[in-house]
mmCIF file of C-alpha atoms (C1' of nucleotides) in Angstrom:
data_model
loop_
_atom_site.group_PDB
_atom_site.id
_atom_site.type_symbol
_atom_site.label_atom_id
_atom_site.label_comp_id
_atom_site.label_asym_id
_atom_site.label_seq_id
_atom_site.Cartn_x
_atom_site.Cartn_y
_atom_site.Cartn_z
ATOM 1 C CA UNK A 1 -0.088 0.206 0.205
ATOM 2 C CA UNK A 2 2.673 2.340 0.452
ATOM 3 C CA UNK A 3 4.660 1.796 -1.623
ATOM 4 C CA UNK A 4 1.798 1.849 -3.836
ATOM 5 C CA UNK A 5 1.882 5.306 -2.560
ATOM 6 C CA UNK A 6 -1.152 5.163 -0.788
ATOM 7 C CA UNK A 7 -0.682 6.732 2.587
ATOM 8 C CA UNK A 8 -2.001 4.845 5.281
ATOM 9 C CA UNK A 9 -5.103 6.688 7.060
ATOM 10 C CA UNK A 10 -5.151 6.610 11.187
ATOM 11 C CA UNK A 11 -8.183 3.365 10.966
ATOM 12 C CA UNK A 12 -5.214 1.455 8.756
ATOM 13 C CA UNK A 13 -3.314 1.845 11.660
ATOM 14 C CA UNK A 14 -5.631 0.983 14.044
ATOM 15 C CA UNK A 15 -5.990 -2.240 12.415
ATOM 16 C CA UNK A 16 -3.083 -3.686 12.334
ATOM 17 C CA UNK A 17 -2.978 -2.001 15.444
ATOM 18 C CA UNK A 18 -5.230 -3.982 16.787
ATOM 19 C CA UNK A 19 -4.092 -7.640 15.273
ATOM 20 C CA UNK A 20 -0.363 -6.939 17.201
ATOM 21 C CA UNK A 21 -2.724 -6.643 20.330
ATOM 22 C CA UNK A 22 -4.729 -9.914 19.839
ATOM 23 C CA UNK A 23 -0.921 -11.344 19.737
ATOM 24 C CA UNK A 24 0.807 -9.226 22.682
ATOM 25 C CA UNK A 25 2.717 -8.250 20.285
ATOM 26 C CA UNK A 26 3.717 -4.641 23.056
ATOM 27 C CA UNK A 27 7.154 -3.418 20.877
ATOM 28 C CA UNK A 28 5.876 -4.263 17.430
ATOM 29 C CA UNK A 29 2.324 -2.243 18.665
ATOM 30 C CA UNK A 30 4.549 0.686 20.107
ATOM 31 C CA UNK A 31 6.801 0.431 16.884
ATOM 32 C CA UNK A 32 3.378 0.866 14.990
ATOM 33 C CA UNK A 33 2.335 4.264 17.027
ATOM 34 C CA UNK A 34 5.714 5.445 16.304
ATOM 35 C CA UNK A 35 6.542 4.843 12.768
ATOM 36 C CA UNK A 36 2.453 6.707 13.035
ATOM 37 C CA UNK A 37 2.858 9.768 14.699
ATOM 38 C CA UNK A 38 6.682 9.900 12.884
ATOM 39 C CA UNK A 39 4.132 10.524 9.594
ATOM 40 C CA UNK A 40 2.856 12.863 11.432
ATOM 41 C CA UNK A 41 -0.766 10.813 12.612
ATOM 42 C CA UNK A 42 -2.012 11.622 15.947
ATOM 43 C CA UNK A 43 -3.912 8.751 18.053
ATOM 44 C CA UNK A 44 -7.320 9.081 18.706
ATOM 45 C CA UNK A 45 -9.466 7.168 21.097
ATOM 46 C CA UNK A 46 -9.172 4.262 18.995
ATOM 47 C CA UNK A 47 -5.497 3.127 19.253
ATOM 48 C CA UNK A 48 -6.045 4.300 22.793
ATOM 49 C CA UNK A 49 -8.175 1.621 23.352
ATOM 50 C CA UNK A 50 -6.921 -0.973 21.768
ATOM 51 C CA UNK A 51 -3.822 0.579 23.847
ATOM 52 C CA UNK A 52 -5.471 0.503 26.635
ATOM 53 C CA UNK A 53 -7.593 -3.423 26.285
ATOM 54 C CA UNK A 54 -4.364 -5.109 25.770
ATOM 55 C CA UNK A 55 -2.510 -3.931 28.787
ATOM 56 C CA UNK A 56 -5.430 -4.214 30.526
ATOM 57 C CA UNK A 57 -5.635 -8.712 28.823
ATOM 58 C CA UNK A 58 -2.200 -8.276 31.560
ATOM 59 C CA UNK A 59 -3.650 -6.871 34.167
ATOM 60 C CA UNK A 60 -0.810 -4.202 34.115
ATOM 61 C CA UNK A 61 -2.655 -1.882 35.557
ATOM 62 C CA UNK A 62 0.086 1.075 35.982
ATOM 63 C CA UNK A 63 0.406 0.604 32.804
ATOM 64 C CA UNK A 64 -3.063 0.812 31.440
ATOM 65 C CA UNK A 65 -3.632 3.952 34.212
ATOM 66 C CA UNK A 66 -0.691 5.911 33.060
ATOM 67 C CA UNK A 67 -1.954 5.404 29.363
ATOM 68 C CA UNK A 68 -5.234 6.810 30.418
ATOM 69 C CA UNK A 69 -3.506 9.661 31.728
ATOM 70 C CA UNK A 70 -1.730 10.130 29.174
ATOM 71 C CA UNK A 71 -4.316 10.410 26.625
ATOM 72 C CA UNK A 72 -6.044 12.800 28.784
ATOM 73 C CA UNK A 73 -2.470 15.134 28.157
ATOM 74 C CA UNK A 74 -2.146 14.905 24.440
ATOM 75 C CA UNK A 75 -5.590 16.961 24.707
ATOM 76 C CA UNK A 76 -7.877 13.612 24.024
ATOM 77 C CA UNK A 77 -10.815 13.443 26.670
ATOM 78 C CA UNK A 78 -11.660 9.416 27.119
ATOM 79 C CA UNK A 79 -14.577 8.368 25.601
ATOM 80 C CA UNK A 80 -17.259 5.827 26.928
ATOM 81 C CA UNK A 81 -15.316 3.785 24.969
ATOM 82 C CA UNK A 82 -11.975 3.744 26.684
ATOM 83 C CA UNK A 83 -13.842 4.381 30.387
ATOM 84 C CA UNK A 84 -15.300 0.555 29.957
ATOM 85 C CA UNK A 85 -11.624 -1.002 29.354
ATOM 86 C CA UNK A 86 -10.596 0.615 32.627
ATOM 87 C CA UNK A 87 -13.865 -0.011 34.559
ATOM 88 C CA UNK A 88 -12.907 -3.680 32.882
ATOM 89 C CA UNK A 89 -10.456 -4.436 34.864
ATOM 90 C CA UNK A 90 -10.360 -2.093 37.584
ATOM 91 C CA UNK A 91 -13.399 -4.591 37.972
ATOM 92 C CA UNK A 92 -11.863 -8.012 37.200
ATOM 93 C CA UNK A 93 -9.740 -7.799 39.901
ATOM 94 C CA UNK A 94 -11.600 -5.980 41.896
ATOM 95 C CA UNK A 95 -11.373 -3.221 42.513
ATOM 96 C CA UNK A 96 -14.241 -1.667 42.836
ATOM 97 C CA UNK A 97 -13.858 1.290 45.060
ATOM 98 C CA UNK A 98 -11.259 2.221 41.678
ATOM 99 C CA UNK A 99 -13.851 1.028 39.925
ATOM 100 C CA UNK A 100 -16.603 3.385 41.518
ATOM 101 C CA UNK A 101 -14.784 6.205 41.173
ATOM 102 C CA UNK A 102 -13.776 6.202 37.521
ATOM 103 C CA UNK A 103 -17.082 5.739 36.793
ATOM 104 C CA UNK A 104 -18.416 9.160 39.197
ATOM 105 C CA UNK A 105 -15.660 10.449 37.044
ATOM 106 C CA UNK A 106 -17.490 9.650 33.432
ATOM 107 C CA UNK A 107 -20.429 10.968 35.112
ATOM 108 C CA UNK A 108 -18.436 14.145 35.800
ATOM 109 C CA UNK A 109 -17.574 15.153 32.434
ATOM 110 C CA UNK A 110 -20.847 14.095 31.534
ATOM 111 C CA UNK A 111 -20.662 10.738 29.521
ATOM 112 C CA UNK A 112 -23.238 9.009 29.283
ATOM 113 C CA UNK A 113 -22.286 5.593 31.132
ATOM 114 C CA UNK A 114 -23.937 2.368 28.630
ATOM 115 C CA UNK A 115 -24.104 -1.557 29.007
ATOM 116 C CA UNK A 116 -20.140 -1.515 28.461
ATOM 117 C CA UNK A 117 -19.556 0.309 31.564
ATOM 118 C CA UNK A 118 -22.365 -1.572 33.647
ATOM 119 C CA UNK A 119 -21.856 -5.292 32.624
ATOM 120 C CA UNK A 120 -18.328 -5.128 34.127
ATOM 121 C CA UNK A 121 -19.353 -3.332 37.391
ATOM 122 C CA UNK A 122 -22.218 -4.760 38.047
ATOM 123 C CA UNK A 123 -19.951 -8.448 37.253
ATOM 124 C CA UNK A 124 -16.938 -6.764 39.086
ATOM 125 C CA UNK A 125 -19.502 -6.919 42.346
ATOM 126 C CA UNK A 126 -21.135 -10.388 41.741
ATOM 127 C CA UNK A 127 -17.630 -11.258 42.054
ATOM 128 C CA UNK A 128 -16.823 -9.676 44.895
ATOM 129 C CA UNK A 129 -20.021 -11.395 46.553
ATOM 130 C CA UNK A 130 -21.975 -7.707 46.958
ATOM 131 C CA UNK A 131 -25.414 -8.691 46.245
ATOM 132 C CA UNK A 132 -27.091 -5.610 47.349
ATOM 133 C CA UNK A 133 -24.728 -2.738 44.966
ATOM 134 C CA UNK A 134 -25.975 -5.353 42.260
ATOM 135 C CA UNK A 135 -29.557 -4.901 42.913
ATOM 136 C CA UNK A 136 -28.592 -0.991 43.424
ATOM 137 C CA UNK A 137 -26.802 -0.352 39.964
ATOM 138 C CA UNK A 138 -29.309 -2.536 37.967
ATOM 139 C CA UNK A 139 -32.072 -0.643 39.098
ATOM 140 C CA UNK A 140 -29.801 2.911 38.190
ATOM 141 C CA UNK A 141 -29.247 1.172 35.110
ATOM 142 C CA UNK A 142 -32.787 0.489 33.842
ATOM 143 C CA UNK A 143 -33.262 3.922 35.256
ATOM 144 C CA UNK A 144 -31.413 5.447 32.999
ATOM 145 C CA UNK A 145 -33.152 3.593 29.757
ATOM 146 C CA UNK A 146 -29.955 0.895 29.410
ATOM 147 C CA UNK A 147 -31.547 -1.622 27.714
ATOM 148 C CA UNK A 148 -29.788 -4.624 29.106
ATOM 149 C CA UNK A 149 -28.888 -7.311 26.918
ATOM 150 C CA UNK A 150 -27.866 -10.851 26.075
ATOM 151 C CA UNK A 151 -24.390 -10.908 27.276
ATOM 152 C CA UNK A 152 -25.197 -8.489 30.615
ATOM 153 C CA UNK A 153 -28.323 -11.413 31.386
ATOM 154 C CA UNK A 154 -25.885 -14.548 31.218
ATOM 155 C CA UNK A 155 -23.348 -12.239 32.552
ATOM 156 C CA UNK A 156 -25.573 -12.021 35.911
ATOM 157 C CA UNK A 157 -26.936 -15.349 35.299
ATOM 158 C CA UNK A 158 -23.673 -17.643 35.363
ATOM 159 C CA UNK A 159 -22.325 -15.174 38.585
ATOM 160 C CA UNK A 160 -25.535 -16.791 40.354
ATOM 161 C CA UNK A 161 -25.308 -19.974 39.467
ATOM 162 C CA UNK A 162 -21.355 -20.419 40.646
ATOM 163 C CA UNK A 163 -22.284 -19.208 44.189
ATOM 164 C CA UNK A 164 -26.025 -21.584 44.413
ATOM 165 C CA UNK A 165 -28.031 -18.883 43.626
ATOM 166 C CA UNK A 166 -30.345 -21.049 40.387
ATOM 167 C CA UNK A 167 -33.191 -19.917 41.940
ATOM 168 C CA UNK A 168 -32.548 -15.939 41.106
ATOM 169 C CA UNK A 169 -30.400 -17.116 37.860
ATOM 170 C CA UNK A 170 -33.695 -17.723 36.636
ATOM 171 C CA UNK A 171 -35.617 -15.517 37.624
ATOM 172 C CA UNK A 172 -33.238 -13.399 35.876
ATOM 173 C CA UNK A 173 -34.152 -16.324 33.021
ATOM 174 C CA UNK A 174 -37.829 -15.308 33.391
ATOM 175 C CA UNK A 175 -36.960 -11.152 32.479
ATOM 176 C CA UNK A 176 -34.780 -12.084 30.864
ATOM 177 C CA UNK A 177 -37.289 -13.422 28.392
ATOM 178 C CA UNK A 178 -40.307 -11.015 29.820
ATOM 179 C CA UNK A 179 -38.324 -7.698 28.515
ATOM 180 C CA UNK A 180 -38.268 -9.712 25.156
ATOM 181 C CA UNK A 181 -34.629 -11.179 25.115
ATOM 182 C CA UNK A 182 -34.477 -13.991 23.441
ATOM 183 C CA UNK A 183 -32.380 -16.724 25.146
ATOM 184 C CA UNK A 184 -29.780 -18.408 23.199
ATOM 185 C CA UNK A 185 -28.022 -21.366 23.845
ATOM 186 C CA UNK A 186 -26.081 -19.982 25.913
ATOM 187 C CA UNK A 187 -28.090 -18.977 27.608
ATOM 188 C CA UNK A 188 -29.681 -22.510 28.670
ATOM 189 C CA UNK A 189 -25.846 -23.358 29.216
ATOM 190 C CA UNK A 190 -25.523 -20.735 32.402
ATOM 191 C CA UNK A 191 -29.019 -21.915 34.083
ATOM 192 C CA UNK A 192 -28.203 -25.983 33.550
ATOM 193 C CA UNK A 193 -24.939 -25.521 34.782
ATOM 194 C CA UNK A 194 -26.635 -23.264 37.463
ATOM 195 C CA UNK A 195 -28.601 -26.788 38.200
ATOM 196 C CA UNK A 196 -25.609 -28.544 38.298
ATOM 197 C CA UNK A 197 -23.662 -27.073 40.936
ATOM 198 C CA UNK A 198 -26.964 -27.321 42.865
ATOM 199 C CA UNK A 199 -27.824 -31.186 42.093
ATOM 200 C CA UNK A 200 -30.617 -30.428 40.837
ATOM 201 C CA UNK A 201 -30.229 -32.230 37.201
ATOM 202 C CA UNK A 202 -34.040 -33.254 36.979
ATOM 203 C CA UNK A 203 -34.378 -29.256 36.744
ATOM 204 C CA UNK A 204 -31.108 -29.068 34.142
ATOM 205 C CA UNK A 205 -32.371 -32.126 31.996
ATOM 206 C CA UNK A 206 -35.845 -30.359 31.514
ATOM 207 C CA UNK A 207 -33.739 -27.420 30.787
ATOM 208 C CA UNK A 208 -32.554 -29.664 27.919
ATOM 209 C CA UNK A 209 -35.714 -31.341 26.327
ATOM 210 C CA UNK A 210 -37.748 -26.764 27.194
ATOM 211 C CA UNK A 211 -34.888 -26.026 24.364
ATOM 212 C CA UNK A 212 -35.498 -28.169 21.637
ATOM 213 C CA UNK A 213 -38.716 -27.398 21.686
ATOM 214 C CA UNK A 214 -38.075 -24.051 20.991
ATOM 215 C CA UNK A 215 -36.054 -24.500 18.615
ATOM 216 C CA UNK A 216 -32.624 -24.147 19.945
ATOM 217 C CA UNK A 217 -29.699 -26.593 19.204
ATOM 218 C CA UNK A 218 -27.487 -28.131 22.510
ATOM 219 C CA UNK A 219 -24.233 -28.174 21.833
ATOM 220 C CA UNK A 220 -20.775 -29.271 23.154
ATOM 221 C CA UNK A 221 -20.840 -27.359 26.287
ATOM 222 C CA UNK A 222 -24.685 -28.053 26.495
ATOM 223 C CA UNK A 223 -23.528 -32.506 26.884
ATOM 224 C CA UNK A 224 -20.543 -31.393 28.839
ATOM 225 C CA UNK A 225 -22.606 -29.642 31.119
ATOM 226 C CA UNK A 226 -25.080 -32.396 31.824
ATOM 227 C CA UNK A 227 -22.275 -35.088 31.539
ATOM 228 C CA UNK A 228 -20.322 -33.152 34.124
ATOM 229 C CA UNK A 229 -23.327 -32.709 36.205
ATOM 230 C CA UNK A 230 -24.584 -36.759 36.308
ATOM 231 C CA UNK A 231 -21.148 -38.132 36.846
ATOM 232 C CA UNK A 232 -20.587 -35.517 39.666
ATOM 233 C CA UNK A 233 -23.455 -37.410 41.372
ATOM 234 C CA UNK A 234 -21.817 -40.152 40.673
ATOM 235 C CA UNK A 235 -24.770 -41.211 38.744
ATOM 236 C CA UNK A 236 -22.802 -42.482 36.245
ATOM 237 C CA UNK A 237 -25.349 -44.967 33.666
ATOM 238 C CA UNK A 238 -27.309 -41.119 33.521
ATOM 239 C CA UNK A 239 -24.313 -39.548 32.192
ATOM 240 C CA UNK A 240 -23.343 -42.162 29.754
ATOM 241 C CA UNK A 241 -26.965 -42.108 28.301
ATOM 242 C CA UNK A 242 -26.242 -38.389 27.771
ATOM 243 C CA UNK A 243 -23.093 -39.008 25.708
ATOM 244 C CA UNK A 244 -25.728 -41.871 23.012
ATOM 245 C CA UNK A 245 -27.912 -38.414 22.519
ATOM 246 C CA UNK A 246 -25.175 -36.396 21.829
ATOM 247 C CA UNK A 247 -23.896 -38.394 19.474
ATOM 248 C CA UNK A 248 -26.783 -39.253 17.694
ATOM 249 C CA UNK A 249 -27.326 -36.123 17.936
ATOM 250 C CA UNK A 250 -24.227 -35.512 15.673
ATOM 251 C CA UNK A 251 -22.940 -32.999 17.999
ATOM 252 C CA UNK A 252 -19.271 -33.491 18.487
ATOM 253 C CA UNK A 253 -17.681 -34.166 21.542
ATOM 254 C CA UNK A 254 -14.510 -31.889 22.412
ATOM 255 C CA UNK A 255 -11.675 -32.634 24.305
ATOM 256 C CA UNK A 256 -13.691 -31.223 27.486
ATOM 257 C CA UNK A 257 -15.967 -33.528 26.910
ATOM 258 C CA UNK A 258 -13.931 -36.457 26.747
ATOM 259 C CA UNK A 259 -12.449 -35.480 29.596
ATOM 260 C CA UNK A 260 -15.677 -34.970 32.197
ATOM 261 C CA UNK A 261 -15.927 -38.375 30.522
ATOM 262 C CA UNK A 262 -12.584 -40.102 31.710
ATOM 263 C CA UNK A 263 -12.666 -38.570 35.267
ATOM 264 C CA UNK A 264 -16.682 -39.733 35.059
ATOM 265 C CA UNK A 265 -15.066 -43.563 34.730
ATOM 266 C CA UNK A 266 -12.135 -43.643 36.346
ATOM 267 C CA UNK A 267 -14.194 -41.937 38.906
ATOM 268 C CA UNK A 268 -16.817 -45.045 39.254
ATOM 269 C CA UNK A 269 -13.071 -47.653 38.700
ATOM 270 C CA UNK A 270 -13.794 -48.288 35.279
ATOM 271 C CA UNK A 271 -10.556 -48.031 34.701
ATOM 272 C CA UNK A 272 -10.773 -50.233 31.172
ATOM 273 C CA UNK A 273 -13.382 -47.741 29.346
ATOM 274 C CA UNK A 274 -11.873 -45.075 30.144
ATOM 275 C CA UNK A 275 -7.975 -45.398 28.491
ATOM 276 C CA UNK A 276 -10.207 -46.783 25.285
ATOM 277 C CA UNK A 277 -11.794 -43.893 25.280
ATOM 278 C CA UNK A 278 -8.271 -41.952 25.297
ATOM 279 C CA UNK A 279 -7.347 -44.242 22.798
ATOM 280 C CA UNK A 280 -9.720 -43.004 20.667
ATOM 281 C CA UNK A 281 -9.020 -39.507 20.977
ATOM 282 C CA UNK A 282 -6.850 -39.487 17.760
ATOM 283 C CA UNK A 283 -9.889 -40.689 15.419
ATOM 284 C CA UNK A 284 -11.956 -37.815 16.586
ATOM 285 C CA UNK A 285 -9.582 -35.151 15.161
ATOM 286 C CA UNK A 286 -8.508 -33.363 18.241
ATOM 287 C CA UNK A 287 -5.765 -33.760 20.302
ATOM 288 C CA UNK A 288 -5.211 -34.678 24.325
ATOM 289 C CA UNK A 289 -5.019 -31.257 26.717
ATOM 290 C CA UNK A 290 -3.281 -31.408 29.829
ATOM 291 C CA UNK A 291 -6.345 -32.274 31.345
ATOM 292 C CA UNK A 292 -6.273 -35.181 29.611
ATOM 293 C CA UNK A 293 -2.713 -36.254 30.174
ATOM 294 C CA UNK A 294 -3.097 -35.644 34.418
ATOM 295 C CA UNK A 295 -5.831 -37.694 35.627
ATOM 296 C CA UNK A 296 -4.473 -40.572 32.749
ATOM 297 C CA UNK A 297 -1.516 -40.197 34.663
ATOM 298 C CA UNK A 298 -3.302 -40.217 37.826
ATOM 299 C CA UNK A 299 -4.730 -43.689 37.525
ATOM 300 C CA UNK A 300 -1.641 -44.851 35.222
ATOM 301 C CA UNK A 301 -0.010 -44.381 39.328
ATOM 302 C CA UNK A 302 -2.690 -45.339 41.708
ATOM 303 C CA UNK A 303 -2.836 -48.179 39.860
ATOM 304 C CA UNK A 304 1.010 -48.424 40.663
ATOM 305 C CA UNK A 305 1.774 -48.889 36.990
ATOM 306 C CA UNK A 306 4.475 -46.037 37.907
ATOM 307 C CA UNK A 307 6.753 -46.849 34.827
ATOM 308 C CA UNK A 308 4.009 -46.315 32.549
ATOM 309 C CA UNK A 309 3.031 -43.533 33.562
ATOM 310 C CA UNK A 310 6.225 -41.455 33.513
ATOM 311 C CA UNK A 311 6.253 -43.374 30.114
ATOM 312 C CA UNK A 312 3.091 -40.968 29.397
ATOM 313 C CA UNK A 313 4.365 -37.928 30.198
ATOM 314 C CA UNK A 314 7.149 -37.768 28.414
ATOM 315 C CA UNK A 315 4.896 -38.902 25.286
ATOM 316 C CA UNK A 316 3.252 -35.275 26.037
ATOM 317 C CA UNK A 317 5.993 -33.277 26.500
ATOM 318 C CA UNK A 318 6.766 -34.894 23.336
ATOM 319 C CA UNK A 319 3.476 -33.904 21.843
ATOM 320 C CA UNK A 320 4.132 -30.592 22.407
ATOM 321 C CA UNK A 321 1.427 -30.220 26.016
ATOM 322 C CA UNK A 322 3.560 -29.056 28.573
ATOM 323 C CA UNK A 323 2.508 -29.375 32.427
ATOM 324 C CA UNK A 324 1.006 -26.786 34.433
ATOM 325 C CA UNK A 325 1.564 -26.581 37.776
ATOM 326 C CA UNK A 326 -2.115 -27.828 38.786
ATOM 327 C CA UNK A 327 -1.109 -31.333 36.509
ATOM 328 C CA UNK A 328 2.291 -31.369 38.345
ATOM 329 C CA UNK A 329 0.955 -30.610 42.058
ATOM 330 C CA UNK A 330 -1.667 -33.400 41.436
ATOM 331 C CA UNK A 331 0.932 -36.058 40.349
ATOM 332 C CA UNK A 332 3.293 -35.629 43.423
ATOM 333 C CA UNK A 333 0.503 -35.563 45.774
ATOM 334 C CA UNK A 334 -0.155 -39.304 43.448
ATOM 335 C CA UNK A 335 3.148 -40.296 43.741
ATOM 336 C CA UNK A 336 3.336 -39.232 47.603
ATOM 337 C CA UNK A 337 0.272 -41.686 48.654
ATOM 338 C CA UNK A 338 1.801 -44.227 46.726
ATOM 339 C CA UNK A 339 4.688 -43.994 48.346
ATOM 340 C CA UNK A 340 6.970 -43.241 46.064
ATOM 341 C CA UNK A 341 9.196 -40.212 47.412
ATOM 342 C CA UNK A 342 12.015 -40.366 45.874
ATOM 343 C CA UNK A 343 10.273 -40.003 41.981
ATOM 344 C CA UNK A 344 8.005 -37.426 44.102
ATOM 345 C CA UNK A 345 11.302 -36.304 45.007
ATOM 346 C CA UNK A 346 11.903 -35.532 40.482
ATOM 347 C CA UNK A 347 8.297 -34.366 39.628
ATOM 348 C CA UNK A 348 8.849 -31.540 42.921
ATOM 349 C CA UNK A 349 11.495 -30.542 41.190
ATOM 350 C CA UNK A 350 9.717 -29.810 38.202
ATOM 351 C CA UNK A 351 8.017 -28.146 39.971
ATOM 352 C CA UNK A 352 10.469 -25.533 41.598
ATOM 353 C CA UNK A 353 12.278 -25.502 38.234
ATOM 354 C CA UNK A 354 9.302 -23.675 36.801
ATOM 355 C CA UNK A 355 8.902 -21.680 39.178
ATOM 356 C CA UNK A 356 4.848 -22.758 39.420
ATOM 357 C CA UNK A 357 3.282 -22.721 43.323
ATOM 358 C CA UNK A 358 3.656 -25.809 45.461
ATOM 359 C CA UNK A 359 -0.083 -26.258 46.853
ATOM 360 C CA UNK A 360 -0.670 -26.155 50.554
ATOM 361 C CA UNK A 361 -2.063 -29.190 49.925
ATOM 362 C CA UNK A 362 0.701 -31.047 48.066
ATOM 363 C CA UNK A 363 2.489 -29.610 51.071
ATOM 364 C CA UNK A 364 0.424 -30.526 53.992
ATOM 365 C CA UNK A 365 -0.009 -33.676 52.030
ATOM 366 C CA UNK A 366 4.023 -34.043 52.847
ATOM 367 C CA UNK A 367 4.356 -32.889 56.305
ATOM 368 C CA UNK A 368 1.670 -35.158 57.602
ATOM 369 C CA UNK A 369 3.525 -38.071 56.346
ATOM 370 C CA UNK A 370 6.620 -36.800 57.435
ATOM 371 C CA UNK A 371 4.960 -37.406 60.713
ATOM 372 C CA UNK A 372 4.947 -40.109 60.675
ATOM 373 C CA UNK A 373 8.010 -40.782 62.344
ATOM 374 C CA UNK A 374 9.810 -41.068 58.465
ATOM 375 C CA UNK A 375 11.217 -37.776 58.837
ATOM 376 C CA UNK A 376 14.762 -38.262 57.805
ATOM 377 C CA UNK A 377 13.914 -40.714 55.624
ATOM 378 C CA UNK A 378 11.690 -38.648 53.802
ATOM 379 C CA UNK A 379 14.511 -35.859 53.456
ATOM 380 C CA UNK A 380 17.560 -38.099 51.977
ATOM 381 C CA UNK A 381 14.887 -38.824 49.144
ATOM 382 C CA UNK A 382 14.163 -35.260 48.761
ATOM 383 C CA UNK A 383 14.846 -31.994 47.786
ATOM 384 C CA UNK A 384 16.473 -29.587 50.387
ATOM 385 C CA UNK A 385 14.176 -27.051 49.195
ATOM 386 C CA UNK A 386 11.461 -29.079 50.711
ATOM 387 C CA UNK A 387 13.382 -30.510 54.087
ATOM 388 C CA UNK A 388 11.260 -27.277 55.481
ATOM 389 C CA UNK A 389 7.893 -29.315 55.475
ATOM 390 C CA UNK A 390 8.959 -31.987 56.591
ATOM 391 C CA UNK A 391 10.469 -30.570 60.082
ATOM 392 C CA UNK A 392 6.202 -28.785 60.584
ATOM 393 C CA UNK A 393 5.247 -32.298 61.973
ATOM 394 C CA UNK A 394 0.482 -32.531 62.676
ATOM 395 C CA UNK A 395 1.861 -28.862 64.702
ATOM 396 C "C1'" DG B 1 -19.552 1.495 3.808
ATOM 397 C "C1'" DT B 2 -13.410 1.086 6.844
ATOM 398 C "C1'" DA B 3 -11.423 0.507 13.400
ATOM 399 C "C1'" DG B 4 -11.449 0.057 19.781
ATOM 400 C "C1'" DG B 5 -15.477 -3.235 24.992
ATOM 401 C "C1'" DG B 6 -18.420 -6.114 28.237
ATOM 402 C "C1'" DT B 7 -19.984 -13.412 29.224
ATOM 403 C "C1'" DT B 8 -20.620 -20.888 29.218
ATOM 404 C "C1'" DA B 9 -17.606 -26.427 30.582
ATOM 405 C "C1'" DG B 10 -12.501 -30.827 33.586
#
DNA sequence: GTAGGGTTAG
């Protein structure tokens, strides 16, 4: 474009900038902005918002606030979207006082907050359980004539569900329908998840039929949620019925569906079937993820196939799947429970090398095992940095 | 007519 003599506009730059933002290439973003400014084009609200949102994703509050201040210094007063991005960041990290003062500031400046400001604010208050603030802001939003939309309802319903308040979520769902906002598959999934979390499987099951009857097609989320719900209640048979239904309706299972099923079968002691499912993953065009491997490795450790578990760990890394903190901690706990302290030590070292956290449940397991009078023996087998856990006893 | 924001499963 440039070589043809065309001059990129600020829009051209911001499109490219957004691309870099999506791949979190901060250096490239700054180079591009320098180039733009060098060509005599001043950054506008869009450019600033792409920058703010990119840093917000990294939760680098200092940098976000710095950019926010800088745009003002450059004579560009933040618009509603800029405030929305900042309020979203502050709310998502629980700094509700700061989020509210930004909200008040934008009102003072004469800006009209929209749904894009209220969704993160209310979501933030949901996260910290300030339900009275949620009600208050919801009323204020309606008073301002702002219509809640599908994302808003879904966000609040999800928070209610995750706090066991599925009845209130159902009320909100009904209100949504009453206000003429059409529920989508996602809304049903959220609500079904809510019923599953409190063990009301029949209600969840009813909703699945309900959504079908109004022409919505359940997706892999819908089925995975229900399968997980049944398996959490130990109803493996019912879980398998849902799996059958899912396959009959030609809904493709995701790797997470497989993980849920493998987890359910293992919990039910059906190791062979779990292994068969694992082996069948590739044929479905899927690849196991870190959770799949964690489940299978833990299974191997529990049944004492320690060499096989090591082999699976190696082939996992060879396949480009990297162990995360949760997996390594789980492996260490399984090995300790199995009494293989040297092997546990090997995986402990990996936690160390990768600067992962040593989970509290792993630490307390180590401490309680050592208090059985074998502290000295454990000491010889474990890396030095873990000796302190062996000396605490059970307290 | 070109660009930025808020949400589900292990």
